[in-house]
C-alpha positions as YAML, in Angstrom:
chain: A
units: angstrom
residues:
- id: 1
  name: UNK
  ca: [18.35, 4.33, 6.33]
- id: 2
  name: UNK
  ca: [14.51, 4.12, 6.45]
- id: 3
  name: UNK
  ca: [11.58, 3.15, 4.67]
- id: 4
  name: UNK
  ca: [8.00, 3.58, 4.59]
- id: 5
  name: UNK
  ca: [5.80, 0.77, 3.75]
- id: 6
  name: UNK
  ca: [2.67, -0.04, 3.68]
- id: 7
  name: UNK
  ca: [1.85, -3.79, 5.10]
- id: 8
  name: UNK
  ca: [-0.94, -5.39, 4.61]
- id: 9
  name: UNK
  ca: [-1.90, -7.45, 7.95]
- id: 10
  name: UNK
  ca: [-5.05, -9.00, 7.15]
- id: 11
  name: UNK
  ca: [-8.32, -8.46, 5.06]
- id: 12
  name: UNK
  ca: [-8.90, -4.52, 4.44]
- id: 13
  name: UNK
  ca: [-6.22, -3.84, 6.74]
- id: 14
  name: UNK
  ca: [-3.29, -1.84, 5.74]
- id: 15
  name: UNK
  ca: [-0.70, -0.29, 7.95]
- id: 16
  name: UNK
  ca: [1.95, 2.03, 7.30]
- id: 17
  name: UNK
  ca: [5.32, 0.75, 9.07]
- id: 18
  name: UNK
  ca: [8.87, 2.48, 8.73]
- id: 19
  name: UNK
  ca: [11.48, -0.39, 7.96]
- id: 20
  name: UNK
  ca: [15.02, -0.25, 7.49]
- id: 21
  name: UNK
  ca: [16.78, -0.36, 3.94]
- id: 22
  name: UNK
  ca: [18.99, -3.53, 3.90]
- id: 23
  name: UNK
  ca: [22.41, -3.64, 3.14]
- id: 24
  name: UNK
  ca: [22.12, -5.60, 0.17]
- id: 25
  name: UNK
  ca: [26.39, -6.20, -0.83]
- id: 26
  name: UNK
  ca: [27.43, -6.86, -4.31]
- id: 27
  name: UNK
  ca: [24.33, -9.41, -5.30]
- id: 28
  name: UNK
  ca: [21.59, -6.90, -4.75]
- id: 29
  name: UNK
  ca: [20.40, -3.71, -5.17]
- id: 30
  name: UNK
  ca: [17.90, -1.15, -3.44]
- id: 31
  name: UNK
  ca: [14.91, 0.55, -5.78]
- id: 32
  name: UNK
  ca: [13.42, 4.31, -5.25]
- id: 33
  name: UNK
  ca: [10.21, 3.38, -5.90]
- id: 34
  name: UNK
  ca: [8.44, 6.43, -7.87]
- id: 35
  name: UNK
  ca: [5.19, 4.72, -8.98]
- id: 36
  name: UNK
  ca: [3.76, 1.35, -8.58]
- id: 37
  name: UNK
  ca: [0.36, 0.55, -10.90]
- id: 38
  name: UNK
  ca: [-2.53, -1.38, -9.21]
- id: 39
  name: UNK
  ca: [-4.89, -4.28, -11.41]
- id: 40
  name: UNK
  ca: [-7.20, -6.64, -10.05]
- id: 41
  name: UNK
  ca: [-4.87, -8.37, -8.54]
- id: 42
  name: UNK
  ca: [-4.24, -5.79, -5.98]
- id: 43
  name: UNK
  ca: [-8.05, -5.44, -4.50]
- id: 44
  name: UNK
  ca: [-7.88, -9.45, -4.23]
- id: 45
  name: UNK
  ca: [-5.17, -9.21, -2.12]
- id: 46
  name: UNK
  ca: [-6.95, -6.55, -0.26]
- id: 47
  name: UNK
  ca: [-10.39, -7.68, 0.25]
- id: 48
  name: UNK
  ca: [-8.40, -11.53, 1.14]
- id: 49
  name: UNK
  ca: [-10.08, -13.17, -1.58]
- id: 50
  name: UNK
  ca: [-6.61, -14.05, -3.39]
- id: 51
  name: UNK
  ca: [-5.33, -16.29, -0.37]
- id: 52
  name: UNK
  ca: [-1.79, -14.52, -0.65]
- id: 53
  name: UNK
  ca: [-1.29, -15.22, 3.46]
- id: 54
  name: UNK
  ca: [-0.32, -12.39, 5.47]
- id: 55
  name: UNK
  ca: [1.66, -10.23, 6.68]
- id: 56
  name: UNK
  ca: [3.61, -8.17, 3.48]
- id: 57
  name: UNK
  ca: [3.92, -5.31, 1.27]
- id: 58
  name: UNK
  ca: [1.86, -5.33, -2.22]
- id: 59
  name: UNK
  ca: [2.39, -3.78, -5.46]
- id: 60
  name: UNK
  ca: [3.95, -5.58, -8.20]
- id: 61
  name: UNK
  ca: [3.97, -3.37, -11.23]
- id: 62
  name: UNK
  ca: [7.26, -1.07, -10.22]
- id: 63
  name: UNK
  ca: [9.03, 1.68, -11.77]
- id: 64
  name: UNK
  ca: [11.74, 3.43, -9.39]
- id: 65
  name: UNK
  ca: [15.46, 4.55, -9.58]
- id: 66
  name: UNK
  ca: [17.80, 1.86, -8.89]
- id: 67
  name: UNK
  ca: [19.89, 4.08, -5.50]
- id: 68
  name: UNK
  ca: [22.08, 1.81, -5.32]
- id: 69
  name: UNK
  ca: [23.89, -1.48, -7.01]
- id: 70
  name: UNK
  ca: [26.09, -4.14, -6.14]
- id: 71
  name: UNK
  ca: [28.88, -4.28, -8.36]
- id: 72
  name: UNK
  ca: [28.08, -8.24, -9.30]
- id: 73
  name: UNK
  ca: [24.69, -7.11, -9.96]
- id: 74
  name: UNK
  ca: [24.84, -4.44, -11.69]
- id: 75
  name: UNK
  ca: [26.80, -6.38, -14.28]
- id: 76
  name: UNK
  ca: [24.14, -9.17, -14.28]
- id: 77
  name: UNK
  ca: [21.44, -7.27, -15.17]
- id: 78
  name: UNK
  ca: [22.89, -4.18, -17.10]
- id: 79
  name: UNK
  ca: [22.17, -1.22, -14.86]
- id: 80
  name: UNK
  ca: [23.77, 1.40, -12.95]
- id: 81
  name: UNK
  ca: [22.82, 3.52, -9.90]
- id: 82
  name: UNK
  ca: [20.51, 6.73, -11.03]
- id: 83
  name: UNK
  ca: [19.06, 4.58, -14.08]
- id: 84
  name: UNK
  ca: [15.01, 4.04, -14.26]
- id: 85
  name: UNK
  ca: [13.61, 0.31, -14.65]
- id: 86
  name: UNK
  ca: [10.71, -1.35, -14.21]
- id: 87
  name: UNK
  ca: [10.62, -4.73, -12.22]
- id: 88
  name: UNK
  ca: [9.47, -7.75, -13.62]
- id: 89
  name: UNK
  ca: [7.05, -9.06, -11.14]
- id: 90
  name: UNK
  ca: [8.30, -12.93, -11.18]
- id: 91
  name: UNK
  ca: [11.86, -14.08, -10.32]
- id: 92
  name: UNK
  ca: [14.37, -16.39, -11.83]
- id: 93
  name: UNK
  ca: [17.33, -18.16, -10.84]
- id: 94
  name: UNK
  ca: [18.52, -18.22, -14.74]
- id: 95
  name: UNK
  ca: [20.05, -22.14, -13.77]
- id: 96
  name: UNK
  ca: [17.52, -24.75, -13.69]
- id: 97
  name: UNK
  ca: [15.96, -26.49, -16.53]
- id: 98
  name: UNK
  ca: [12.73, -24.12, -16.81]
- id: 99
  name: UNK
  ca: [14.36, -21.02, -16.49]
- id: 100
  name: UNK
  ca: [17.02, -22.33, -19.27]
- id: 101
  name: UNK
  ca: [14.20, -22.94, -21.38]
- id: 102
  name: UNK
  ca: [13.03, -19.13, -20.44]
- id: 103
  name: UNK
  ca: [10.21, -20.59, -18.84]
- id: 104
  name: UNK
  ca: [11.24, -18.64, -15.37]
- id: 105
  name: UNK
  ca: [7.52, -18.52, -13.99]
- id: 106
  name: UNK
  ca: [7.89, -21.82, -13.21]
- id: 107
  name: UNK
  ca: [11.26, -21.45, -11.37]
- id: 108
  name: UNK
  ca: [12.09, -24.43, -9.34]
- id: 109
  name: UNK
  ca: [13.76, -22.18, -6.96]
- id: 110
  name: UNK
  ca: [11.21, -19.09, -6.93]
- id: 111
  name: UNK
  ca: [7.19, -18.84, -8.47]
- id: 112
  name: UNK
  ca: [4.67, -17.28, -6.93]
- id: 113
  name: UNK
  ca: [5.58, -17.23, -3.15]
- id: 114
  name: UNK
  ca: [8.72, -14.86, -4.06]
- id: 115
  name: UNK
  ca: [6.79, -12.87, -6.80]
- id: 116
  name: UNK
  ca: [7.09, -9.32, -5.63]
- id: 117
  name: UNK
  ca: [4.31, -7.98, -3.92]
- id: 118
  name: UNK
  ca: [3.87, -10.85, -2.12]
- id: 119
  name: UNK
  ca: [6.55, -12.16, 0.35]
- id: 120
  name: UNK
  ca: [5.97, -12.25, 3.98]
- id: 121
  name: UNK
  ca: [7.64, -9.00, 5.63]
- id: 122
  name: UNK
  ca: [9.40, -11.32, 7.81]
- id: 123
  name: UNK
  ca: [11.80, -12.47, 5.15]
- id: 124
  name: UNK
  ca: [15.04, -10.17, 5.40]
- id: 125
  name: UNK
  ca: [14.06, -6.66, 5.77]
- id: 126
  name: UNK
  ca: [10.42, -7.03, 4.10]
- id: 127
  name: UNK
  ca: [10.51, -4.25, 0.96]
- id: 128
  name: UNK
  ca: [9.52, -6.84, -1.13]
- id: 129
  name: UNK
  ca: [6.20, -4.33, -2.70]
- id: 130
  name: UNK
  ca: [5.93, -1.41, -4.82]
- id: 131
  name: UNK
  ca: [3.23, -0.16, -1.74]
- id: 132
  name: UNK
  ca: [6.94, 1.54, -0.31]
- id: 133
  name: UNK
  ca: [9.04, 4.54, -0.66]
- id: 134
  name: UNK
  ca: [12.09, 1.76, -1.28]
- id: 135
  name: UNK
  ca: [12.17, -2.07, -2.47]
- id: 136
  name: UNK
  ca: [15.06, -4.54, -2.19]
- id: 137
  name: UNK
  ca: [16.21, -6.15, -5.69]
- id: 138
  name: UNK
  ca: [17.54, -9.81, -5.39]
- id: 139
  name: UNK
  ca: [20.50, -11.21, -7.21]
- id: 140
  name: UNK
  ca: [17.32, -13.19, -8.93]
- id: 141
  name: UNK
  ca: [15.54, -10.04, -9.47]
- id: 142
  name: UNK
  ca: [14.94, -9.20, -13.12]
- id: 143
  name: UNK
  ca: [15.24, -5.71, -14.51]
- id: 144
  name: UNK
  ca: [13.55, -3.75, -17.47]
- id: 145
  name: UNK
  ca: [15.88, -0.43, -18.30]
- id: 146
  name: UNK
  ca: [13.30, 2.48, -19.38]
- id: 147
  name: UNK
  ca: [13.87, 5.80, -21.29]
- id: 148
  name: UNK
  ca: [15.33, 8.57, -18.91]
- id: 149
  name: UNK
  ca: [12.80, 11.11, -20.07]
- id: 150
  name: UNK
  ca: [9.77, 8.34, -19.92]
- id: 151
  name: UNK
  ca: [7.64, 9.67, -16.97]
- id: 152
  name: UNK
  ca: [7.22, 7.02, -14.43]
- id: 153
  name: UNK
  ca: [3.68, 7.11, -13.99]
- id: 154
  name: UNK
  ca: [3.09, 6.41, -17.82]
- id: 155
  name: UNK
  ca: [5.70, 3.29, -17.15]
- id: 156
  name: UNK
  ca: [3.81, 1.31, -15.46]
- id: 157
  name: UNK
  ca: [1.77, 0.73, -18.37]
- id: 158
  name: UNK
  ca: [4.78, -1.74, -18.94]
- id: 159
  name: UNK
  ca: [2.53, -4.39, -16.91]
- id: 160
  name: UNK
  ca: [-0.86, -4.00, -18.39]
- id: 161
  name: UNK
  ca: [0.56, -3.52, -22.43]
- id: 162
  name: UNK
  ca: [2.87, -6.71, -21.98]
- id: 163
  name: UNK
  ca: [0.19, -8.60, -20.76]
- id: 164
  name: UNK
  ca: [-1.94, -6.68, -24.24]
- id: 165
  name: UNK
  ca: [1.16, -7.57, -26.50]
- id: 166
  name: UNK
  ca: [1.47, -11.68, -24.76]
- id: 167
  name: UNK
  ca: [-2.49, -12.30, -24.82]
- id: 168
  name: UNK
  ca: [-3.43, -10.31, -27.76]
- id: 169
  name: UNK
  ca: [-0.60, -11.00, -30.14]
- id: 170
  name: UNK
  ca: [1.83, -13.00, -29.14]
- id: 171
  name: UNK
  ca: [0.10, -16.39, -27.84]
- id: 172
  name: UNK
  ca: [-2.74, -16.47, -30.32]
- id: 173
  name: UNK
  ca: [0.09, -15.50, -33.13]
- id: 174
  name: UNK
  ca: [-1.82, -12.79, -34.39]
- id: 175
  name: UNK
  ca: [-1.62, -11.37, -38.09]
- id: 176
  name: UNK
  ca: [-2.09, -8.84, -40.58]
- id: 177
  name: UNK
  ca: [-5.34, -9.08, -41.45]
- id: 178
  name: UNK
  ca: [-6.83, -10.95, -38.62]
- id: 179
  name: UNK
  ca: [-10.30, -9.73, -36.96]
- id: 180
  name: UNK
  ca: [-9.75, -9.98, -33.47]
- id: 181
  name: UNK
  ca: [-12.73, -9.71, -30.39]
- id: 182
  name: UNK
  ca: [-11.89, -8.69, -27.18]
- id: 183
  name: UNK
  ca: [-13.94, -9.87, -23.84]
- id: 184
  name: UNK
  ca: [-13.73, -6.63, -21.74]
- id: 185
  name: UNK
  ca: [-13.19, -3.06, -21.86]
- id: 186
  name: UNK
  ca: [-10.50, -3.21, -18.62]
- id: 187
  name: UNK
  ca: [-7.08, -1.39, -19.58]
- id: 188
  name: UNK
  ca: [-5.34, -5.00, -19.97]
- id: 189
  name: UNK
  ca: [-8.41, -5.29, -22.81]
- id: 190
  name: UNK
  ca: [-7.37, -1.97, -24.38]
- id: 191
  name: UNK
  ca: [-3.76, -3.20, -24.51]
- id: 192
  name: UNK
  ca: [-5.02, -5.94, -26.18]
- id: 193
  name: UNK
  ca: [-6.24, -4.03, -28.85]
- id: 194
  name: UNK
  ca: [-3.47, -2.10, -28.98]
- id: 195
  name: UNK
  ca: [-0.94, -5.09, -29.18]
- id: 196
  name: UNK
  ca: [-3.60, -7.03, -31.86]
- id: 197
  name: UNK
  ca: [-3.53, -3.30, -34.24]
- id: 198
  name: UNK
  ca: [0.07, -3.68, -34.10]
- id: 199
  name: UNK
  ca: [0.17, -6.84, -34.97]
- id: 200
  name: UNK
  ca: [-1.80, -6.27, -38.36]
- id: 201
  name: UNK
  ca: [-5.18, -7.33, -37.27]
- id: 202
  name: UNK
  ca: [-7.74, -5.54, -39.68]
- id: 203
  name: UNK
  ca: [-10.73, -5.41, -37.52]
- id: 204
  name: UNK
  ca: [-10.93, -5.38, -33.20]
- id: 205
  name: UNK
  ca: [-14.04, -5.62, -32.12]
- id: 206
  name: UNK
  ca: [-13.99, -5.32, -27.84]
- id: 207
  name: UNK
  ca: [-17.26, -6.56, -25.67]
- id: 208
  name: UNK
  ca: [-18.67, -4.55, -23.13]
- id: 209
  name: UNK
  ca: [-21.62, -4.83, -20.65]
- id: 210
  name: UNK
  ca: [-24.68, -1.56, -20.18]
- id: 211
  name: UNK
  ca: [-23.51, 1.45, -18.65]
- id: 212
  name: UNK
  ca: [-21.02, 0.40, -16.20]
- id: 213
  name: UNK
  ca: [-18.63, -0.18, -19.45]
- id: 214
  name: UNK
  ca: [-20.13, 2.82, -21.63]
- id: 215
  name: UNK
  ca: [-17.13, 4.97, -20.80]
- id: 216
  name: UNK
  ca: [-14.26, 2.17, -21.61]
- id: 217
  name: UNK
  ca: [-16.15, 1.38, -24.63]
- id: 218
  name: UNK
  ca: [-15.73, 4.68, -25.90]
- id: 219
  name: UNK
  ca: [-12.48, 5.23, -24.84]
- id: 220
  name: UNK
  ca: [-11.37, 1.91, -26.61]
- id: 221
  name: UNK
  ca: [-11.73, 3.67, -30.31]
- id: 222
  name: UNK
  ca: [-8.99, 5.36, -29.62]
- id: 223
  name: UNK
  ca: [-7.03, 2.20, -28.59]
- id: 224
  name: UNK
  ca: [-7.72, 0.78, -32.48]
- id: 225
  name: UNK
  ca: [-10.88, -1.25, -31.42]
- id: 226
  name: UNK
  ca: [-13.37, -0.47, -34.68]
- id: 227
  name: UNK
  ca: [-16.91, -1.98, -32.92]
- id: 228
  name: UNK
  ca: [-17.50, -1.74, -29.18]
- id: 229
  name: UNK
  ca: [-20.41, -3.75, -28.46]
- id: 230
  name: UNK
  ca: [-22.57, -3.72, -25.87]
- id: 231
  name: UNK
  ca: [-23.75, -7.27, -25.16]
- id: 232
  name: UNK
  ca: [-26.70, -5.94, -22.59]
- id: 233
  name: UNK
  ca: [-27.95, -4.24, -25.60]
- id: 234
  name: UNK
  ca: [-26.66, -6.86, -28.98]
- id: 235
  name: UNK
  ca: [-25.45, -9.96, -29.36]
- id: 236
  name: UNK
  ca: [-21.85, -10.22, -29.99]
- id: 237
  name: UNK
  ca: [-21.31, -12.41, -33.14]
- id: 238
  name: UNK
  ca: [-24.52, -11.42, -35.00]
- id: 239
  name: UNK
  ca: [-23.05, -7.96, -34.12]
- id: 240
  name: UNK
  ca: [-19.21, -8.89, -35.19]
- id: 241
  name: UNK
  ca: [-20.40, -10.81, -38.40]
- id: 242
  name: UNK
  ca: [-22.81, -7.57, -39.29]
- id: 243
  name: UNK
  ca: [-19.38, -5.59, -39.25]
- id: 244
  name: UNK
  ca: [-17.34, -7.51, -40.48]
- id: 245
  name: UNK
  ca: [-18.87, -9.46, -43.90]
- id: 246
  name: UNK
  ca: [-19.77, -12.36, -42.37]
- id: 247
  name: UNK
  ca: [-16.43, -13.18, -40.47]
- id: 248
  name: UNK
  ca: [-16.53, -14.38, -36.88]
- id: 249
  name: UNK
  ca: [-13.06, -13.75, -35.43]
- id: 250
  name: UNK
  ca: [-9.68, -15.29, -35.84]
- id: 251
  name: UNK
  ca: [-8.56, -14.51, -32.42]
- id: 252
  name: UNK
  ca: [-11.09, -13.70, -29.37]
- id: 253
  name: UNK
  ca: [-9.29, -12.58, -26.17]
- id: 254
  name: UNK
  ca: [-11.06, -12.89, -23.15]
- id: 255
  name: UNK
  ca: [-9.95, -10.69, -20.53]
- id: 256
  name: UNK
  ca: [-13.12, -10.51, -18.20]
- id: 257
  name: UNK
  ca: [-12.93, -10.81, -14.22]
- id: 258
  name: UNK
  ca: [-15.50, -13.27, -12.56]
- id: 259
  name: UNK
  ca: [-17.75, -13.46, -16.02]
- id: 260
  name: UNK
  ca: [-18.52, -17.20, -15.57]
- id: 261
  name: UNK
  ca: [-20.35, -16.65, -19.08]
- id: 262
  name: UNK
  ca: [-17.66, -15.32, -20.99]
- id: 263
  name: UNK
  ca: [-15.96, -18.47, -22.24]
- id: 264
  name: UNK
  ca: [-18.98, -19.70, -23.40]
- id: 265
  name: UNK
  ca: [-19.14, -16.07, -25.60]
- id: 266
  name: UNK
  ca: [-15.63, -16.71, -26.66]
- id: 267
  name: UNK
  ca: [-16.03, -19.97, -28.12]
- id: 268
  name: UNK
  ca: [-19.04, -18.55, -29.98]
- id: 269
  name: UNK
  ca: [-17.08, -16.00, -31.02]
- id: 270
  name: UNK
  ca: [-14.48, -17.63, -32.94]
- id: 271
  name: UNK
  ca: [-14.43, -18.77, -36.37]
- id: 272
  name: UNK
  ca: [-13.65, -22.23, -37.04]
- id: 273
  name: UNK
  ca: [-9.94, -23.04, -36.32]
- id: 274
  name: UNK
  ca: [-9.46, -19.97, -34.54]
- id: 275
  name: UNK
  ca: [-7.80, -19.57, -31.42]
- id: 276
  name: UNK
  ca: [-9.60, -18.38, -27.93]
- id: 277
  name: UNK
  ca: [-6.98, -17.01, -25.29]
- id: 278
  name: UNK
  ca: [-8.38, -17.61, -21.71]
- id: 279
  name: UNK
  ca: [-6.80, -14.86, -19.71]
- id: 280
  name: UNK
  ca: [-9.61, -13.64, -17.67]
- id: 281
  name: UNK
  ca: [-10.47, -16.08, -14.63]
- id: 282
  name: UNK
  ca: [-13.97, -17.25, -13.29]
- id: 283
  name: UNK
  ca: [-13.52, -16.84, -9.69]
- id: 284
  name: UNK
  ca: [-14.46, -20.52, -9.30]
- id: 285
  name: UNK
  ca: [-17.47, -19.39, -10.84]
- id: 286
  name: UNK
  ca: [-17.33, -22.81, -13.86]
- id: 287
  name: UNK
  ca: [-18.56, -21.72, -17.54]
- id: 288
  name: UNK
  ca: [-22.29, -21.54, -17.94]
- id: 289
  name: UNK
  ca: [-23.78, -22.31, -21.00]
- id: 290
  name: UNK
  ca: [-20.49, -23.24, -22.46]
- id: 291
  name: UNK
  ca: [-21.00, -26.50, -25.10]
- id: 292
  name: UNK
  ca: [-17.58, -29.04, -24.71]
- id: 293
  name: UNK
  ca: [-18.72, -30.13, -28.60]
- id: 294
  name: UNK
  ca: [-17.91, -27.01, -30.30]
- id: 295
  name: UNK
  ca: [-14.44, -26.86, -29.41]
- id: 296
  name: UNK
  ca: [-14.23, -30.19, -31.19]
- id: 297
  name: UNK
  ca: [-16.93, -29.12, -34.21]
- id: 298
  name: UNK
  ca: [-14.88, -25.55, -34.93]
- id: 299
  name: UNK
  ca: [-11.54, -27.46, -33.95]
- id: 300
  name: UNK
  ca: [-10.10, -24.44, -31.79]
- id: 301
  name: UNK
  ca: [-7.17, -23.93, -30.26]
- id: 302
  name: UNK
  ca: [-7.44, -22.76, -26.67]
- id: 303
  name: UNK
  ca: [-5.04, -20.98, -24.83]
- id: 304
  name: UNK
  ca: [-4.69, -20.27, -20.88]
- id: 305
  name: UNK
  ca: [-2.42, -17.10, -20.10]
- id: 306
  name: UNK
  ca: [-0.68, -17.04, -16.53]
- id: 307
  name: UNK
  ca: [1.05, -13.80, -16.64]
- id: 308
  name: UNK
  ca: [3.48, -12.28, -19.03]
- id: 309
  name: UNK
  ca: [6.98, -13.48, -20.25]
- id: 310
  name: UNK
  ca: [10.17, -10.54, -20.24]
- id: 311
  name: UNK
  ca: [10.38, -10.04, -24.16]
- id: 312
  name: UNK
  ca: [6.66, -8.74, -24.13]
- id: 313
  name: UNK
  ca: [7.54, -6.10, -21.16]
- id: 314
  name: UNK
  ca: [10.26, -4.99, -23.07]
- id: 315
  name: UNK
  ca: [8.02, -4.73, -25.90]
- id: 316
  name: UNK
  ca: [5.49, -2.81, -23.85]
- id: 317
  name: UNK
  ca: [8.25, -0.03, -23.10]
- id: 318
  name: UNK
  ca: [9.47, 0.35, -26.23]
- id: 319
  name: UNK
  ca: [5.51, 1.12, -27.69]
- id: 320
  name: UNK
  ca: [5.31, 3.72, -24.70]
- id: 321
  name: UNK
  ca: [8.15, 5.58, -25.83]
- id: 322
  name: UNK
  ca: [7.16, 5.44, -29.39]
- id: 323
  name: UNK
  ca: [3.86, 7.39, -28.42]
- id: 324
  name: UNK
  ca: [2.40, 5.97, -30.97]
- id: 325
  name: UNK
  ca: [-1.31, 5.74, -28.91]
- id: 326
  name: UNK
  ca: [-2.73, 8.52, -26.27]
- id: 327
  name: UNK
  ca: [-2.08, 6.01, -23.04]
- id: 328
  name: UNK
  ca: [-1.45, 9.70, -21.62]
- id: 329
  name: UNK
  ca: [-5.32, 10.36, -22.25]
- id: 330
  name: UNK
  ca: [-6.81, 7.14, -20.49]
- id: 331
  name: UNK
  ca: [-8.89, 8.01, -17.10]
- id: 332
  name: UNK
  ca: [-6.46, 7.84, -14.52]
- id: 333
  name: UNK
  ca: [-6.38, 8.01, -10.06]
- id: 334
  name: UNK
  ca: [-3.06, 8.21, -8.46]
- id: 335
  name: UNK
  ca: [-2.94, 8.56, -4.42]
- id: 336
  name: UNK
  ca: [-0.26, 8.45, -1.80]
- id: 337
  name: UNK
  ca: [0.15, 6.77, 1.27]
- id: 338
  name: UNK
  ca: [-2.56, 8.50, 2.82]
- id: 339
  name: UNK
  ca: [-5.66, 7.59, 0.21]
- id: 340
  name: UNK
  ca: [-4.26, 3.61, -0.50]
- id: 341
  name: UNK
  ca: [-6.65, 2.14, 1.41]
- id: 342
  name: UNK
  ca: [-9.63, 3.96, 0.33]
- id: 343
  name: UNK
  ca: [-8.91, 3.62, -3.61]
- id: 344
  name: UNK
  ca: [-8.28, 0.16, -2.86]
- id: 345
  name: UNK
  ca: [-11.56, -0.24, -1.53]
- id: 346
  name: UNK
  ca: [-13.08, 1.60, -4.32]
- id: 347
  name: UNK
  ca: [-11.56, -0.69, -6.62]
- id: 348
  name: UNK
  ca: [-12.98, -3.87, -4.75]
- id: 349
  name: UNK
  ca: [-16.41, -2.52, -4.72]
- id: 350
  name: UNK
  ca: [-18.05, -4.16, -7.92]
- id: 351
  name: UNK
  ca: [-20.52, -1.34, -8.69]
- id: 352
  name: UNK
  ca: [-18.21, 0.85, -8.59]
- id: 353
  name: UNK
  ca: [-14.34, -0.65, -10.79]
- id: 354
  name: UNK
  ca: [-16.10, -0.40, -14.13]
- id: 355
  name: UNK
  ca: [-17.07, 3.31, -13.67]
- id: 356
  name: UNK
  ca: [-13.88, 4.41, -11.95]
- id: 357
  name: UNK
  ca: [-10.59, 5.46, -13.80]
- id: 358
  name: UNK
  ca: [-9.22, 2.65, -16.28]
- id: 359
  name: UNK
  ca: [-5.33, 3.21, -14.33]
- id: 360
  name: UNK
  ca: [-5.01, 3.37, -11.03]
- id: 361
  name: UNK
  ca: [-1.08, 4.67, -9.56]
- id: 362
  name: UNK
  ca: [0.42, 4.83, -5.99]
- id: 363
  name: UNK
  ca: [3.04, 7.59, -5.67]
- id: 364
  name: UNK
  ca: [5.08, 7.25, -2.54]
- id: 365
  name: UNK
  ca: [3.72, 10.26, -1.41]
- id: 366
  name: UNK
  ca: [2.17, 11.47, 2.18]
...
C-alpha cells in the first residue's frame, strides 16, 4: 500500500512524495490520518528557524482512524481497528525512571528527536507526520480514544485546549475565585481562558496588541475572558485593577510568541505571591525591562511550560464533547495537499498570523 506525504526538504520547501505503508506486526499500528492542526510550531519548522534538521514529514497534532492494529498493541493502548484517536505528540517507553514517574517528555529512550512530526524520513518507512494521508504508530506511541461522532477537525483542538487546561489551570493550580490574565489572544490563549473559567477563576482578563489582535480580542468573550485589553491603547494592570477592585491577578499566563517584553508585563501583572506561567518563548529575544527584584519583593512563583502532559489531552477531549464553549465558531482555514505550502507561508508572515484564522487544519485532501 501507498502513502502520500508531504516532506519537508529544507527551508520553505515542501514536497509531496508517495511512500509505502509499513508492515508494522503485532507492536504497531498504521493511522488514517483525517486532520492534523498546525501552531507555531509548524511555520518554525517551515521557515527553518526551529533547527528540526531535515529531511521529514511535519504535523504533530493528529486525529485519524487507527486501519489497522497489532494484536500486542492494540491491547497496550486500548484500541481497535476503525476507532478515532488523537496522537500524543511525545513518546514513551513506559520503563525507565522518568517515564515511571509519568514524566515521559523526558524519556531516556525517546524526547524530542522521535516526537512526531519530526523524525528524519529515513528512519523505517518515514510516516512519522500528520502532513500524510497515513502515519505509522510505534509500540511507544501513545493513544487518546475520541468520541465516534466527534468530528475530526474539531479534535484537534485536543492539542491547543490541553496545552489551555496544563498552562492555565493545572500548573499554576488555579481556583474558584482566582482572577487570572492572559498574555495573548492566540487560540492556545483562548484555551487558557477556557481551562482557567473551568477551573473557577472569577475574572480572565486576556492582553492583546492594536488591530492586528482586535478580532481575537473579541472573539475571546466568548471563550469566558471578561476584559480584553489592548495594551497599544491601556496599560494592563491599571486596566486589570480598574476591573477588578483593586486586584492584580493570581495567575498571569503568558502565552505570547517572540514578545521579548512580555515577561516583564507578567511579573507586573501578578499580585504578590502569585504565580506567572512562562509558556510563550522569546525567540532568543532576553526580557526587556524585566526587574530580577520583584520576583523576590512580590515572592512569585514562576513556572516554565514545555508542552503538555496525557491527563490534560484527555481532559481537552472530554470538554470538546461536552460542547460546553462554541470552539465550532472560532475563525478557522483548512487546506489540502495542494494549498500546505502557501498557508504555511501565510502563517510565517508576521503581519499577517494575528489577522488570519485563530485554527488552522490540513485535510489529506488533493
Amino acid at each position: 500500500m501507498i502513502a502520500e506525504a508531504m516532506v519537508l526538504t529544507g527551508p520553505r520547501s515542501l514536497q509531496r512524495r508517495q511512500m509505502t505503508i509499513p508492515d508494522v506486526g503485532d507492536r504497531g499500528a498504521i493511522l488514517r490520518v483525517e486532520a492534523c492542526g498546525l501552531c507555531g510550531t509548524d511555520h518554525e519548522q517551515f521557515t527553518g528557524h526551529l533547527p528540526a534538521g531535515f529531511s521529514f514529514v511535519p504535523g504533530h497534532e493528529i486525529v485519524g482512524i487507527v486501519e489497522h492494529v497489532g494484536a500486542a498493541a492494540g491491547q497496550r493502548w486500548g484500541v481497535q481497528a476503525g476507532q478515532r484517536v488523537a496522537v500524543e505528540v511525545f513518546r514513551s517507553c513506559r520503563d525507565c525512571p522518568e517515564c515511571r514517574r509519568g514524566e515521559y517528555r523526558r524519556c531516556a529512550v525517546n524526547g524530542i528527536a522521535t516526537m512526531f512530526g519530526f523524525v528524519d524520513v529515513e528512519i523505517g518507512a518515514g510516516l512519522w507526520g500528520g502532513y500524510a494521508t497515513h502515519v505509522e504508530l510505534p509500540w511507544d506511541a501513545m493513544l487518546l480514544p475520541i468520541a465516534e461522532d466527534m468530528d475530526p477537525v474539531l479534535a484537534t483542538l485536543f492539542n491547543p485546549l490541553g496545552a489551555g487546561i496544563q498552562w492555565g489551570a493545572t500548573l499554576p493550580d488555579t481556583k474558584a475565585g482566582d482572577v487570572v490574565t492572559i498574555l495573548g489572544p492566540g487560540i492556545r490563549g483562548i484555551c487558557a481562558a477556557v481551562a482557567a473559567k473551568e477551573a473557577g477563576a472569577a475574572f480572565v482578563a486576556m492582553t492583546g496588541v492594536g488591530p492586528r489582535d482586535a478580532q481575537r480580542l473579541a472573539i475571546a468573550r466568548s471563550f469566558g475572558v471578561d476584559l480584553p485589553i489592548d495594551v497599544s491603547q491601556d496599560d494592563a494592570a491599571t486596566a486589570l485593577q480598574r476591573e477588578t477592585g483593586g486586584r492584580l491577578a493570581d495567575v498571569v499566563v503568558d502565552v505570547t510568541a517572540k514578545a521579548p517584553s512580555a515577561f516583564a508585563d507578567a511579573v507586573g501583572l501578578a499580585r504578590p505571591g502569585g504565580t506567572v506561567v512562562v509558556a510563550g518563548t522569546r525567540g532568543g529575544g532576553g526580557a526587556p525591562r524585566f526587574e530580577p527584584d520583584l520576583l523576590v519583593y512580590k515572592e512569585l512563583h514562576v513556572v516554565g511550560a514545555l508542552g503538555v502532559e496525557y491527563p490534560a489531552y484527555r481532559a481537552a477531549l472530554e470538554i470538546l464533547a461536552m460542547g460546553r464553549w462554541p470552539f465550532d465558531r472560532i475563525t478557522r482555514k483548512s487546506t489540502g495537499f495542494a494549498g500546505l505550502a502557501q498557508l504555511l507561508t501565510s502563517l510565517a508572515d508576521e503581519s499577517a498570523r494575528s489577522s488570519g484564522a485563530l485554527h488552522n487544519v490540513f485535510l489529506p485532501t488533493p
